[in-house]
Short mmCIF file of N, CA and C in Angstrom, two decimals:
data_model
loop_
_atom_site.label_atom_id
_atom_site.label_comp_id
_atom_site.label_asym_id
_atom_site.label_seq_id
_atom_site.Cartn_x
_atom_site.Cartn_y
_atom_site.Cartn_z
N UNK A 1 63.23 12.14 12.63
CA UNK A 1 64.03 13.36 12.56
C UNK A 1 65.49 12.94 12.58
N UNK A 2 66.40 13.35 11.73
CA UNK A 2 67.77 13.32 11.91
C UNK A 2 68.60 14.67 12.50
N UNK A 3 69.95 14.28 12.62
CA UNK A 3 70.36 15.02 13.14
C UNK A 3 72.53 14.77 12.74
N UNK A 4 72.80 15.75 12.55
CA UNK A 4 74.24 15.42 12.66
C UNK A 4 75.14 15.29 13.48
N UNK A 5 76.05 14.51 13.54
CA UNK A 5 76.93 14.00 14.74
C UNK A 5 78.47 13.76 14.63
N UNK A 6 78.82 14.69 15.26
CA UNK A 6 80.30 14.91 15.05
C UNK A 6 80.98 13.71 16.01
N UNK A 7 82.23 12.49 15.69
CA UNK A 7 83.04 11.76 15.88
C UNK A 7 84.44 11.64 15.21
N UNK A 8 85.30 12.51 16.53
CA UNK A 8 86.85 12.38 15.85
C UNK A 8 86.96 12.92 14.34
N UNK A 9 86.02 13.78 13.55
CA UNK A 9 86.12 14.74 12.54
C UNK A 9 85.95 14.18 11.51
N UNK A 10 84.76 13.05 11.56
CA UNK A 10 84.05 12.36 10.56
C UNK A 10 82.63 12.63 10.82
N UNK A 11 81.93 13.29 10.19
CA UNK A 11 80.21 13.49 10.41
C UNK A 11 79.46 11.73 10.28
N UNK A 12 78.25 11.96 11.57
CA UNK A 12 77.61 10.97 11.74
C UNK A 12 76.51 11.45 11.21
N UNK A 13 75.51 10.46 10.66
CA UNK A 13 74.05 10.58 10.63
C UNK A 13 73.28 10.05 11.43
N UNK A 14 72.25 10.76 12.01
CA UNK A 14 71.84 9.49 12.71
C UNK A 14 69.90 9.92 12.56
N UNK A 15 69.32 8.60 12.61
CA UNK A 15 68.07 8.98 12.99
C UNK A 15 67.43 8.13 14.41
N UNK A 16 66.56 8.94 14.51
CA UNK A 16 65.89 8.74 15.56
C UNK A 16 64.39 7.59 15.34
N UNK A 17 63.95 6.65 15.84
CA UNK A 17 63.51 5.39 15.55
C UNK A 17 62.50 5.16 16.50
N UNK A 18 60.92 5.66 16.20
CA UNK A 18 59.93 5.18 17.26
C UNK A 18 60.52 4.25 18.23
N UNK A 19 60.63 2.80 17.40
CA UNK A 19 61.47 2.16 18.20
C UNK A 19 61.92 1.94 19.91
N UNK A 20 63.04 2.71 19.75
CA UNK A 20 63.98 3.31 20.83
C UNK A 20 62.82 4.09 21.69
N UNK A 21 62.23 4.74 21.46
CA UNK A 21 60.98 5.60 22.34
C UNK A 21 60.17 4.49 23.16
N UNK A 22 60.12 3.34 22.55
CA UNK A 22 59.51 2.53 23.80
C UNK A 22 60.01 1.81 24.26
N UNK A 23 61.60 1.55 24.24
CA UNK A 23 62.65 1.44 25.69
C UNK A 23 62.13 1.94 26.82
N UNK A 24 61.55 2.88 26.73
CA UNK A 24 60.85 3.16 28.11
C UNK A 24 60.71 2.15 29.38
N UNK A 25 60.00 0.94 28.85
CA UNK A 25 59.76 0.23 29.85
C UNK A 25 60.91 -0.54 30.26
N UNK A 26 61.95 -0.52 29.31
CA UNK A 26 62.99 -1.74 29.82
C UNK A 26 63.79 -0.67 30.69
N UNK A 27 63.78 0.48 31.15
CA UNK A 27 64.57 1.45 31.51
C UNK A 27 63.40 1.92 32.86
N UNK A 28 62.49 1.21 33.25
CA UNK A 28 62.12 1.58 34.17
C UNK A 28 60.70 2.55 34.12
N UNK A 29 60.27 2.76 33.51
CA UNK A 29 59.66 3.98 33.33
C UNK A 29 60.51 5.18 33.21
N UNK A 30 61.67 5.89 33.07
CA UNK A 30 62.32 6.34 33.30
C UNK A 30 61.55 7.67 32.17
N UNK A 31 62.15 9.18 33.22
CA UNK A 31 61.20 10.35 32.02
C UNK A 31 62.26 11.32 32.07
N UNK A 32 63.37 10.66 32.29
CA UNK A 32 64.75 11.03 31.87
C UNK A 32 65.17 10.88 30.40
N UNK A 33 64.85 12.16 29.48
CA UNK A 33 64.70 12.31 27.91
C UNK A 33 66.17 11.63 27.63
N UNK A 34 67.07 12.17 28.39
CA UNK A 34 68.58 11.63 27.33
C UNK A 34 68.37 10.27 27.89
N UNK A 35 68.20 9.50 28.73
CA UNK A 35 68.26 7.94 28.96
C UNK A 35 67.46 7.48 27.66
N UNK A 36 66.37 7.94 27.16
CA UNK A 36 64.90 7.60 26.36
C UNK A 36 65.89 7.87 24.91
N UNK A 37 66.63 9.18 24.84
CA UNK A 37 66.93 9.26 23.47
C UNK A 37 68.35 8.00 23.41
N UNK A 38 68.72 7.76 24.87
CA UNK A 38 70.12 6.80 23.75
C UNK A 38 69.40 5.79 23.46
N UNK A 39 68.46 5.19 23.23
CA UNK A 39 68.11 3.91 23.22
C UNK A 39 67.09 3.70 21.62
N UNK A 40 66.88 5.18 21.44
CA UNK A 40 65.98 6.06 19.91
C UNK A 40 67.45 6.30 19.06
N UNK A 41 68.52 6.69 19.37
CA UNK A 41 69.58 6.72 18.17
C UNK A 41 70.02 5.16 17.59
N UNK A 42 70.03 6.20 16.20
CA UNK A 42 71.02 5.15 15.30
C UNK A 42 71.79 5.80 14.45
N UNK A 43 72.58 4.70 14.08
CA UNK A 43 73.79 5.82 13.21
C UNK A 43 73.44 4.79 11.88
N UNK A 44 73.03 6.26 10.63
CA UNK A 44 72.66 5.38 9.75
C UNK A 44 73.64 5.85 8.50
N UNK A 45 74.53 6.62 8.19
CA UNK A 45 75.53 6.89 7.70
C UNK A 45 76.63 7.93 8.12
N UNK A 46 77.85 7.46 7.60
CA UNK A 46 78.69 8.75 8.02
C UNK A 46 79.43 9.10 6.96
N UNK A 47 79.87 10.43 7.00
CA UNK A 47 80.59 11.41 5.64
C UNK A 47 81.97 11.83 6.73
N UNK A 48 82.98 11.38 5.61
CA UNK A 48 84.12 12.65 5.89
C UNK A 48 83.84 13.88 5.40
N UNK A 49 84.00 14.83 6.97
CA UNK A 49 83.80 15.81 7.03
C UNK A 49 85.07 17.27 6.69
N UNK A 50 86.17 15.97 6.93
CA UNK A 50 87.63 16.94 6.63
C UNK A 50 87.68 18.12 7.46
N UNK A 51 87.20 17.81 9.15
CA UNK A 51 87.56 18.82 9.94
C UNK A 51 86.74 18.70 11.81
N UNK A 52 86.70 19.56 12.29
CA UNK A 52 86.22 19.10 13.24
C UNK A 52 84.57 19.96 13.43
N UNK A 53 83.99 19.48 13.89
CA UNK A 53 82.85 19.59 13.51
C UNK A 53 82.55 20.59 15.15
N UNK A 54 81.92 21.72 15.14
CA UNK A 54 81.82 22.48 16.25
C UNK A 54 80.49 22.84 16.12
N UNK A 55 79.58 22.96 15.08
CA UNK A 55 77.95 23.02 15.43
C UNK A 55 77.04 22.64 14.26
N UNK A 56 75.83 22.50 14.28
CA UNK A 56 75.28 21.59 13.72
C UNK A 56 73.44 22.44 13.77
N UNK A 57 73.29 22.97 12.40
CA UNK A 57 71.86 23.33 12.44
C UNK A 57 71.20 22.29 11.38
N UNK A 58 69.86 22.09 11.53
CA UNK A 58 69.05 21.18 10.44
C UNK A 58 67.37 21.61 10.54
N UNK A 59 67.28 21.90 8.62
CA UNK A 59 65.91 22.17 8.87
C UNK A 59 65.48 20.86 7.57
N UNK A 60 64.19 20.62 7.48
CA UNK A 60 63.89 19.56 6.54
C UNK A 60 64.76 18.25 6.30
N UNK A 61 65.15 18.38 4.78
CA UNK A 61 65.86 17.34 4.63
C UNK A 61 67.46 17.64 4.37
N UNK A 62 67.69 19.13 4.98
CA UNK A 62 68.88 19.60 5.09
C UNK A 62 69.98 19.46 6.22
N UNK A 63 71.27 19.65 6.11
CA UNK A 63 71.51 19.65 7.26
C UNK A 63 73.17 20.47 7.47
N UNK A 64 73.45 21.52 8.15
CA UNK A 64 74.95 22.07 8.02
C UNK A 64 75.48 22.03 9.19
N UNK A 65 76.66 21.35 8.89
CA UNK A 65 77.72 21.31 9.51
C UNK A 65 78.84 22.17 9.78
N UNK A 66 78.95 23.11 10.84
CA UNK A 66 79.95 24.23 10.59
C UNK A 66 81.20 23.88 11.48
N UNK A 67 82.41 23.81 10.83
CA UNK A 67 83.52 23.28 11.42
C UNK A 67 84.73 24.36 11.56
N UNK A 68 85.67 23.96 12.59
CA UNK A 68 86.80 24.77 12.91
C UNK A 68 87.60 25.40 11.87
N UNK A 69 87.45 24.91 10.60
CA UNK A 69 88.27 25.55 9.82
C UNK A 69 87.73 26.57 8.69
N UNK A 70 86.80 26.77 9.33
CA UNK A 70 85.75 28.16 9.00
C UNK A 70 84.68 27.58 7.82
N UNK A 71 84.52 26.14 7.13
CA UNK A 71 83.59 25.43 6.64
C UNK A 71 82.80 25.30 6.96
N UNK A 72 81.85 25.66 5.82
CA UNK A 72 80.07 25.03 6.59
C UNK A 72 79.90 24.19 5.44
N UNK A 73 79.34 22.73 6.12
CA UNK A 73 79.16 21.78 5.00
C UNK A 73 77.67 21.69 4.57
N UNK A 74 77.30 21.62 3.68
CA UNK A 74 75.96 21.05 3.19
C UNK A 74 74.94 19.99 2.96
N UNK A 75 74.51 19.24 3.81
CA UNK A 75 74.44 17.69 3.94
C UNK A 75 73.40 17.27 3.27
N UNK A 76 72.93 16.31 2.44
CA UNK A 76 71.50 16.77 2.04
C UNK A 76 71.04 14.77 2.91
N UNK A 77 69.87 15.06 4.00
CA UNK A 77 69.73 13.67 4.56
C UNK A 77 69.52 12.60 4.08
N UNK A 78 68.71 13.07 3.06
CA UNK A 78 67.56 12.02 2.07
C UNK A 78 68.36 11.23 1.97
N UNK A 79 69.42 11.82 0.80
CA UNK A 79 70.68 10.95 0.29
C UNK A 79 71.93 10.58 1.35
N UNK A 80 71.53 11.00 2.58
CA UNK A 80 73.17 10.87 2.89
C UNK A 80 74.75 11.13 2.16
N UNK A 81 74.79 12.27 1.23
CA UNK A 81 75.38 12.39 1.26
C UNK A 81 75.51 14.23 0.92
N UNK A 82 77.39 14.98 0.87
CA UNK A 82 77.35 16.16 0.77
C UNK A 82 77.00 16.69 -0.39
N UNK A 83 76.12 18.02 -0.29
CA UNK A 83 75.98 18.45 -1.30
C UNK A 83 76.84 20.17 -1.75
N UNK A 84 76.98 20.47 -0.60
CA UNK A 84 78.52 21.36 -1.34
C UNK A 84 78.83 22.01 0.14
N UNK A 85 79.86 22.98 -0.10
CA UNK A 85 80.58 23.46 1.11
C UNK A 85 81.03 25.24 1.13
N UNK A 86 81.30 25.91 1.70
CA UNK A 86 81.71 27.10 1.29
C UNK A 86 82.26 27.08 2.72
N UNK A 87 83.46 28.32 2.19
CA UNK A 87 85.06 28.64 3.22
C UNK A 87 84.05 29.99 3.74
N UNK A 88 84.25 30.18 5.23
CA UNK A 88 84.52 32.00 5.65
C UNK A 88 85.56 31.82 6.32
N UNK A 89 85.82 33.21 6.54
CA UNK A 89 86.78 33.24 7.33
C UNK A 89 86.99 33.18 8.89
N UNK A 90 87.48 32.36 9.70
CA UNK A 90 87.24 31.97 11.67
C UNK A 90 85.96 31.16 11.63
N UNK A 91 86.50 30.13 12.60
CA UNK A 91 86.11 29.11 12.67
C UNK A 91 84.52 29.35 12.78
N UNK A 92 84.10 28.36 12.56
CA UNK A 92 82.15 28.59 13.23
C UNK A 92 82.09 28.05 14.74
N UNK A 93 81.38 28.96 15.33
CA UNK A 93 81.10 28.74 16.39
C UNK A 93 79.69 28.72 16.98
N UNK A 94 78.78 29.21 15.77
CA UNK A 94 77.22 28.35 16.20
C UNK A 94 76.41 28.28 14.50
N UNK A 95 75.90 27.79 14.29
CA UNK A 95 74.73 27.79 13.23
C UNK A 95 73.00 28.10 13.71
N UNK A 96 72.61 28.79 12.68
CA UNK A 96 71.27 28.75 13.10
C UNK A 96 70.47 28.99 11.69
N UNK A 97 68.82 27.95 11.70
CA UNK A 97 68.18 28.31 10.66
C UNK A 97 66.95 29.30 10.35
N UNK A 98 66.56 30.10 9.80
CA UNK A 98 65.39 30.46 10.36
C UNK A 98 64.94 30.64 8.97
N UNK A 99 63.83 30.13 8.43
CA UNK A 99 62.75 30.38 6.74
C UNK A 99 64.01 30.00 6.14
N UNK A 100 64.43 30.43 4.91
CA UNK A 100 65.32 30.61 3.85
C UNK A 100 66.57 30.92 4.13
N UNK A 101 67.06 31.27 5.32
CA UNK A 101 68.35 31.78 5.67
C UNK A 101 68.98 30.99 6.88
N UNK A 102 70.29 30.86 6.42
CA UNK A 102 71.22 30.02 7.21
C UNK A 102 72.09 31.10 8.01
N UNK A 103 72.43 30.96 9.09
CA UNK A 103 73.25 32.06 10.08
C UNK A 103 73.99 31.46 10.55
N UNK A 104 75.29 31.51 9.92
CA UNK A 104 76.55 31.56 11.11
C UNK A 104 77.63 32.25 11.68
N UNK A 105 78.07 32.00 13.11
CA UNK A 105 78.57 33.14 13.76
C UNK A 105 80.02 32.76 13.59
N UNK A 106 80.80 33.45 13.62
CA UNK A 106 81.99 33.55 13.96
C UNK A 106 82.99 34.21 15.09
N UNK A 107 83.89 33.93 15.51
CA UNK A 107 84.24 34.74 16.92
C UNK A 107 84.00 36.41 17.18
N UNK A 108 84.07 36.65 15.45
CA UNK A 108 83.40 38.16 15.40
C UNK A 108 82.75 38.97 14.64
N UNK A 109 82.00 37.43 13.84
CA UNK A 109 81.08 38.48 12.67
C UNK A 109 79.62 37.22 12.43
N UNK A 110 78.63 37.83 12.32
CA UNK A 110 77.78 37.20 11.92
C UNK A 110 77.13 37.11 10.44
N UNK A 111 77.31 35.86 9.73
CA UNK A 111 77.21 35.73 8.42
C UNK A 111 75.49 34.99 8.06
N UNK A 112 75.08 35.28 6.99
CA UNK A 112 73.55 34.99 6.34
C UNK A 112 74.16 34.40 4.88
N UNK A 113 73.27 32.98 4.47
CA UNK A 113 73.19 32.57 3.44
C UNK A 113 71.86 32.61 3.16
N UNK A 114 71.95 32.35 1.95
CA UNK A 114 70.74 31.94 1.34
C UNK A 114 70.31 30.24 0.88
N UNK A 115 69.73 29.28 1.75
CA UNK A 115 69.95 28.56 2.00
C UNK A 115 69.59 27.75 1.01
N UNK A 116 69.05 28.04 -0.03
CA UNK A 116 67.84 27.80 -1.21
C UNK A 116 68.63 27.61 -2.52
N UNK A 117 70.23 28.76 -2.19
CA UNK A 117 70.78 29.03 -3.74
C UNK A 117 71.91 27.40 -3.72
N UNK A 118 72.00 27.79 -4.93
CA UNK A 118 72.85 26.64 -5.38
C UNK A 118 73.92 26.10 -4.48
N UNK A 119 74.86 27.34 -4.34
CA UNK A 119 76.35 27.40 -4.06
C UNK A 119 76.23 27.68 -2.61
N UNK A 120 75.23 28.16 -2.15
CA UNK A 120 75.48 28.31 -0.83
C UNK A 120 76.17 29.86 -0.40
N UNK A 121 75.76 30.41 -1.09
CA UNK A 121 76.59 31.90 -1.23
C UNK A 121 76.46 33.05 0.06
N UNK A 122 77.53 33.53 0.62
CA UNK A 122 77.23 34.82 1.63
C UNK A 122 76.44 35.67 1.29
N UNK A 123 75.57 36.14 1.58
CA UNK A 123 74.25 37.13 1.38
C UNK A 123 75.12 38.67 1.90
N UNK A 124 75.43 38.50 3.22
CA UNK A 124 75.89 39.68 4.01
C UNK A 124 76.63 38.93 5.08
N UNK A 125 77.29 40.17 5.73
CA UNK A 125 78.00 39.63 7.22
C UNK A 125 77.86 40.97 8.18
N UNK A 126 77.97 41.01 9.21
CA UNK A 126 78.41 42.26 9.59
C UNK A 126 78.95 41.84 11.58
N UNK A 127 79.97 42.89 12.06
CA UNK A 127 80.83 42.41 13.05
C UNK A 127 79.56 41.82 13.59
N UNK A 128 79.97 41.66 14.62
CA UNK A 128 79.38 41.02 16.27
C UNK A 128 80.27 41.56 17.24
N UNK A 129 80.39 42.57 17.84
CA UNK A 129 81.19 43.02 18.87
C UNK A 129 81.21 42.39 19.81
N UNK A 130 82.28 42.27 20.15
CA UNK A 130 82.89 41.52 21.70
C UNK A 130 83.56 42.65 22.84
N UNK A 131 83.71 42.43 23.76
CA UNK A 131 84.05 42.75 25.17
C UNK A 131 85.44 42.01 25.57
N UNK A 132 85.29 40.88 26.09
CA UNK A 132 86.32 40.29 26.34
C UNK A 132 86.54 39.11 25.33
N UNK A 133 85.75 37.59 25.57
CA UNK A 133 86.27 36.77 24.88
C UNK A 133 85.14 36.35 23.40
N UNK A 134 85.64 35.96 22.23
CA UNK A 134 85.00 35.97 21.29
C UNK A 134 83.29 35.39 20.92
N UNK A 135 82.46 35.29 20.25
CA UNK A 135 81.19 35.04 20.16
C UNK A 135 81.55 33.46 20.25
N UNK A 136 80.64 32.85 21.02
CA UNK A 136 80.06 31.54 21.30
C UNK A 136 78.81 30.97 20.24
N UNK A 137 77.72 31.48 20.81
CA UNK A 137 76.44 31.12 20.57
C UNK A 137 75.60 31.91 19.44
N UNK A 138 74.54 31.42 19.13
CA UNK A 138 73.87 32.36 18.24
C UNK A 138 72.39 31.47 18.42
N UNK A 139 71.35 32.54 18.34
CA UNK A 139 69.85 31.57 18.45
C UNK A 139 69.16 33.16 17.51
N UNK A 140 68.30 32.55 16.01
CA UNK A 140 67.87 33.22 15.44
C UNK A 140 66.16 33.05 15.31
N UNK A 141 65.45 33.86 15.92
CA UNK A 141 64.46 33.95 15.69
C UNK A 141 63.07 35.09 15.62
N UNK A 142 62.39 34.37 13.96
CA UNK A 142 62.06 35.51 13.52
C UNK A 142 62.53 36.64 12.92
N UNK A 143 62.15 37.86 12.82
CA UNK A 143 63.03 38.67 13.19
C UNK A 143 64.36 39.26 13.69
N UNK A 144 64.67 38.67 14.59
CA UNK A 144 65.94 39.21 15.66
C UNK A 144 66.85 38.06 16.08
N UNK A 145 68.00 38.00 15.95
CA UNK A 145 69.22 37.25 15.78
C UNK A 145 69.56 37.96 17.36
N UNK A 146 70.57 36.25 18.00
CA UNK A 146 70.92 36.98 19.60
C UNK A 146 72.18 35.89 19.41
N UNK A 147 73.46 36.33 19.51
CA UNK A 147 74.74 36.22 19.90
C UNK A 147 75.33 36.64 21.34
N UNK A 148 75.88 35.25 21.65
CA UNK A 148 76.38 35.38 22.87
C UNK A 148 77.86 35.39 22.90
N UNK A 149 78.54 36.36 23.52
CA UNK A 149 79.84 36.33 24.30
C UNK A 149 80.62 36.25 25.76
N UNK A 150 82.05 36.51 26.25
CA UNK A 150 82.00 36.55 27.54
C UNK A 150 81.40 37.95 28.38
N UNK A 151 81.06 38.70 27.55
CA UNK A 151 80.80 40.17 29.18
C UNK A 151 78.63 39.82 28.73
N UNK A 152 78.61 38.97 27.79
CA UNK A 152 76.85 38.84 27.70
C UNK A 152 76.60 38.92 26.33
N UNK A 153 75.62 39.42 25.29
CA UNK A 153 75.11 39.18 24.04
C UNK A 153 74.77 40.57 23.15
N UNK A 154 74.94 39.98 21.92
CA UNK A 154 74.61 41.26 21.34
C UNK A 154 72.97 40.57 20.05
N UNK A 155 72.71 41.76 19.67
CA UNK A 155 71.08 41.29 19.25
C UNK A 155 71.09 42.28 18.30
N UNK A 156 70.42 41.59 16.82
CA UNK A 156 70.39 42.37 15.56
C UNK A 156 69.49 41.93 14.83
N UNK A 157 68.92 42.81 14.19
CA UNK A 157 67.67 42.87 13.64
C UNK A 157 68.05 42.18 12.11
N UNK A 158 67.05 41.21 11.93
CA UNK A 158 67.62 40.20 10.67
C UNK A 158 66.07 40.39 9.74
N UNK A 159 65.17 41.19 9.85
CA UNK A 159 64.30 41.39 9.18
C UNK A 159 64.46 41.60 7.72
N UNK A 160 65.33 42.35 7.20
CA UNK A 160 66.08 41.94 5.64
C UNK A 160 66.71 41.36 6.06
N UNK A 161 67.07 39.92 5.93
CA UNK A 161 68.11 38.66 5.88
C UNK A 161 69.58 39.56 5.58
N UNK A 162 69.37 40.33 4.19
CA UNK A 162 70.76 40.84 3.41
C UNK A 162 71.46 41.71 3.68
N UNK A 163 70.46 42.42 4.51
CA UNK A 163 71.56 43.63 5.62
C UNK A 163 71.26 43.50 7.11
N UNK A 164 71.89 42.55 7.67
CA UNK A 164 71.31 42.08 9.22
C UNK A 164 72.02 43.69 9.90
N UNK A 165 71.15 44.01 11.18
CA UNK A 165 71.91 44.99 11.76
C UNK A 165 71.94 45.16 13.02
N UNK A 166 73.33 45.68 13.78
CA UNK A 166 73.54 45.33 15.29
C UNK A 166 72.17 46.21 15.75
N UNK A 167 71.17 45.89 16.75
CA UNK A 167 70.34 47.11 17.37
C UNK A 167 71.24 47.56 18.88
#
Protein backbone atom coordinates (compact mmCIF):
# COMPACT_ATOMS: atom_id res chain seq x y z
CA UNK A 1 0.00 0.00 0.00
CA UNK A 2 1.30 3.51 -0.65
CA UNK A 3 0.67 6.50 0.68
CA UNK A 4 1.62 10.29 0.22
CA UNK A 5 4.00 12.28 2.22
CA UNK A 6 4.34 15.74 2.57
CA UNK A 7 8.29 17.21 3.22
CA UNK A 8 9.03 20.99 3.22
CA UNK A 9 6.38 21.20 0.06
CA UNK A 10 7.78 18.47 -2.07
CA UNK A 11 5.38 15.26 -2.15
CA UNK A 12 6.91 11.92 -0.97
CA UNK A 13 5.98 8.47 -2.10
CA UNK A 14 6.35 5.98 -0.08
CA UNK A 15 5.53 2.26 0.17
CA UNK A 16 5.13 0.08 2.73
CA UNK A 17 7.44 -3.31 2.53
CA UNK A 18 6.49 -6.78 4.22
CA UNK A 19 9.91 -6.40 4.98
CA UNK A 20 9.84 -3.69 7.67
CA UNK A 21 6.74 -5.75 9.31
CA UNK A 22 9.19 -8.22 10.59
CA UNK A 23 11.40 -5.69 12.41
CA UNK A 24 9.30 -6.83 14.93
CA UNK A 25 11.76 -8.90 16.50
CA UNK A 26 14.72 -6.55 16.35
CA UNK A 27 12.37 -4.00 18.22
CA UNK A 28 11.56 -6.30 20.89
CA UNK A 29 8.40 -7.77 20.19
CA UNK A 30 7.12 -4.45 20.29
CA UNK A 31 2.91 -4.08 19.26
CA UNK A 32 3.49 -0.51 19.14
CA UNK A 33 2.06 -0.04 15.27
CA UNK A 34 4.02 3.37 14.65
CA UNK A 35 7.45 1.76 16.06
CA UNK A 36 6.45 -1.46 13.45
CA UNK A 37 5.45 1.08 10.65
CA UNK A 38 8.88 3.21 10.79
CA UNK A 39 10.86 0.34 10.09
CA UNK A 40 7.92 -0.85 6.91
CA UNK A 41 8.45 2.79 5.21
CA UNK A 42 10.27 3.65 2.25
CA UNK A 43 10.48 6.52 0.20
CA UNK A 44 10.31 5.38 -3.28
CA UNK A 45 9.78 8.64 -5.23
CA UNK A 46 9.16 12.23 -4.80
CA UNK A 47 7.20 14.99 -7.02
CA UNK A 48 7.27 18.73 -6.71
CA UNK A 49 4.28 19.50 -5.38
CA UNK A 50 4.53 23.49 -5.72
CA UNK A 51 2.93 24.02 -2.31
CA UNK A 52 2.38 22.78 1.01
CA UNK A 53 0.76 19.79 1.31
CA UNK A 54 -2.16 19.77 4.22
CA UNK A 55 -4.04 16.35 3.42
CA UNK A 56 -3.73 13.38 1.64
CA UNK A 57 -6.62 10.81 0.47
CA UNK A 58 -5.69 7.47 -1.65
CA UNK A 59 -7.80 4.90 -3.17
CA UNK A 60 -6.18 2.15 -5.65
CA UNK A 61 -3.53 3.26 -7.68
CA UNK A 62 -4.57 6.86 -7.09
CA UNK A 63 -3.58 9.30 -4.92
CA UNK A 64 -4.61 13.35 -4.02
CA UNK A 65 -2.85 15.66 -2.59
CA UNK A 66 -4.75 18.74 -1.33
CA UNK A 67 -2.58 21.75 -0.56
CA UNK A 68 -2.75 25.31 1.01
CA UNK A 69 -3.13 27.02 -2.02
CA UNK A 70 -6.50 25.58 -2.70
CA UNK A 71 -4.83 22.65 -5.20
CA UNK A 72 -5.68 19.22 -5.27
CA UNK A 73 -3.04 17.27 -7.06
CA UNK A 74 -3.57 14.04 -8.91
CA UNK A 75 -0.91 11.44 -8.35
CA UNK A 76 -1.18 8.40 -10.30
CA UNK A 77 1.24 5.62 -7.97
CA UNK A 78 1.90 3.06 -10.55
CA UNK A 79 3.89 5.65 -12.39
CA UNK A 80 4.97 7.90 -9.80
CA UNK A 81 4.22 10.53 -11.34
CA UNK A 82 1.36 13.70 -11.60
CA UNK A 83 -1.38 13.25 -13.54
CA UNK A 84 -3.22 16.65 -13.41
CA UNK A 85 -4.34 19.25 -10.84
CA UNK A 86 -7.34 21.57 -10.45
CA UNK A 87 -7.51 25.21 -8.44
CA UNK A 88 -10.71 25.83 -5.81
CA UNK A 89 -10.99 28.34 -4.07
CA UNK A 90 -9.40 28.24 0.20
CA UNK A 91 -7.06 26.17 1.03
CA UNK A 92 -7.92 22.26 1.56
CA UNK A 93 -8.25 21.27 4.72
CA UNK A 94 -9.25 17.50 4.51
CA UNK A 95 -9.75 15.03 1.51
CA UNK A 96 -11.85 12.13 1.44
CA UNK A 97 -12.66 9.12 -1.01
CA UNK A 98 -15.66 7.26 -1.18
CA UNK A 99 -16.70 4.82 -4.80
CA UNK A 100 -16.18 7.37 -7.68
CA UNK A 101 -16.12 10.59 -5.80
CA UNK A 102 -13.39 12.63 -4.36
CA UNK A 103 -14.44 15.18 -1.38
CA UNK A 104 -12.77 18.09 -0.38
CA UNK A 105 -13.40 20.47 2.35
CA UNK A 106 -12.57 23.82 2.58
CA UNK A 107 -12.74 26.28 5.60
CA UNK A 108 -16.32 26.72 4.29
CA UNK A 109 -17.58 24.71 1.58
CA UNK A 110 -17.57 21.19 0.75
CA UNK A 111 -16.59 20.21 -2.83
CA UNK A 112 -17.28 16.56 -4.94
CA UNK A 113 -15.30 15.44 -7.97
CA UNK A 114 -15.68 12.97 -10.11
CA UNK A 115 -12.76 11.04 -9.65
CA UNK A 116 -12.95 8.86 -12.90
CA UNK A 117 -13.22 12.10 -15.35
CA UNK A 118 -10.35 13.24 -17.13
CA UNK A 119 -9.78 16.76 -15.77
CA UNK A 120 -10.76 16.20 -12.49
CA UNK A 121 -13.75 18.48 -12.68
CA UNK A 122 -16.11 20.05 -9.65
CA UNK A 123 -19.32 18.06 -9.76
CA UNK A 124 -20.98 20.43 -6.99
CA UNK A 125 -20.03 22.33 -3.79
CA UNK A 126 -22.22 23.58 -1.27
CA UNK A 127 -21.33 25.83 2.19
CA UNK A 128 -20.35 23.92 5.33
CA UNK A 129 -21.45 26.26 8.03
CA UNK A 130 -19.30 27.28 10.77
CA UNK A 131 -19.86 28.72 14.31
CA UNK A 132 -16.70 29.98 15.33
CA UNK A 133 -13.50 28.74 13.67
CA UNK A 134 -13.40 27.33 10.04
CA UNK A 135 -13.91 23.46 8.86
CA UNK A 136 -10.96 21.17 9.79
CA UNK A 137 -11.87 17.64 9.04
CA UNK A 138 -14.05 15.71 6.79
CA UNK A 139 -14.70 11.66 6.95
CA UNK A 140 -17.10 10.44 4.04
CA UNK A 141 -18.95 7.49 4.34
CA UNK A 142 -21.37 5.82 2.26
CA UNK A 143 -24.01 7.84 2.12
CA UNK A 144 -23.36 10.70 4.61
CA UNK A 145 -20.38 13.10 4.62
CA UNK A 146 -19.32 14.52 8.42
CA UNK A 147 -17.27 17.83 8.67
CA UNK A 148 -15.75 19.03 11.58
CA UNK A 149 -15.36 22.56 13.07
CA UNK A 150 -14.63 24.60 16.31
CA UNK A 151 -18.35 24.70 18.16
CA UNK A 152 -18.56 20.57 16.61
CA UNK A 153 -19.68 19.12 12.98
CA UNK A 154 -21.96 19.43 10.40
CA UNK A 155 -23.32 16.17 8.32
CA UNK A 156 -24.78 15.98 4.70
CA UNK A 157 -26.30 13.64 2.82
CA UNK A 158 -23.98 12.72 -0.31
CA UNK A 159 -26.33 10.05 -1.72
CA UNK A 160 -26.42 11.98 -5.23
CA UNK A 161 -22.63 12.74 -5.18
CA UNK A 162 -23.89 16.03 -7.52
CA UNK A 163 -26.10 17.71 -5.15
CA UNK A 164 -24.54 16.86 -1.65
CA UNK A 165 -26.91 18.39 1.06
CA UNK A 166 -26.47 19.97 4.61
CA UNK A 167 -29.13 17.54 6.79
Amino acid sequence: QRHALNGGGVGALAALGQAGLDERARIGKSRDAAAIAAFAAEIVAQLPLRGAVQAVAAAGESAYAGLSNGDIVWVDLGFNEEVGRVRISGAIQDLGVQGNYLYALTGDRLYVFDRFAESLPPLNSTPSPIVSSGNTRLFVGEDLAYTTHGKGYNTFDVTNPEAPALI
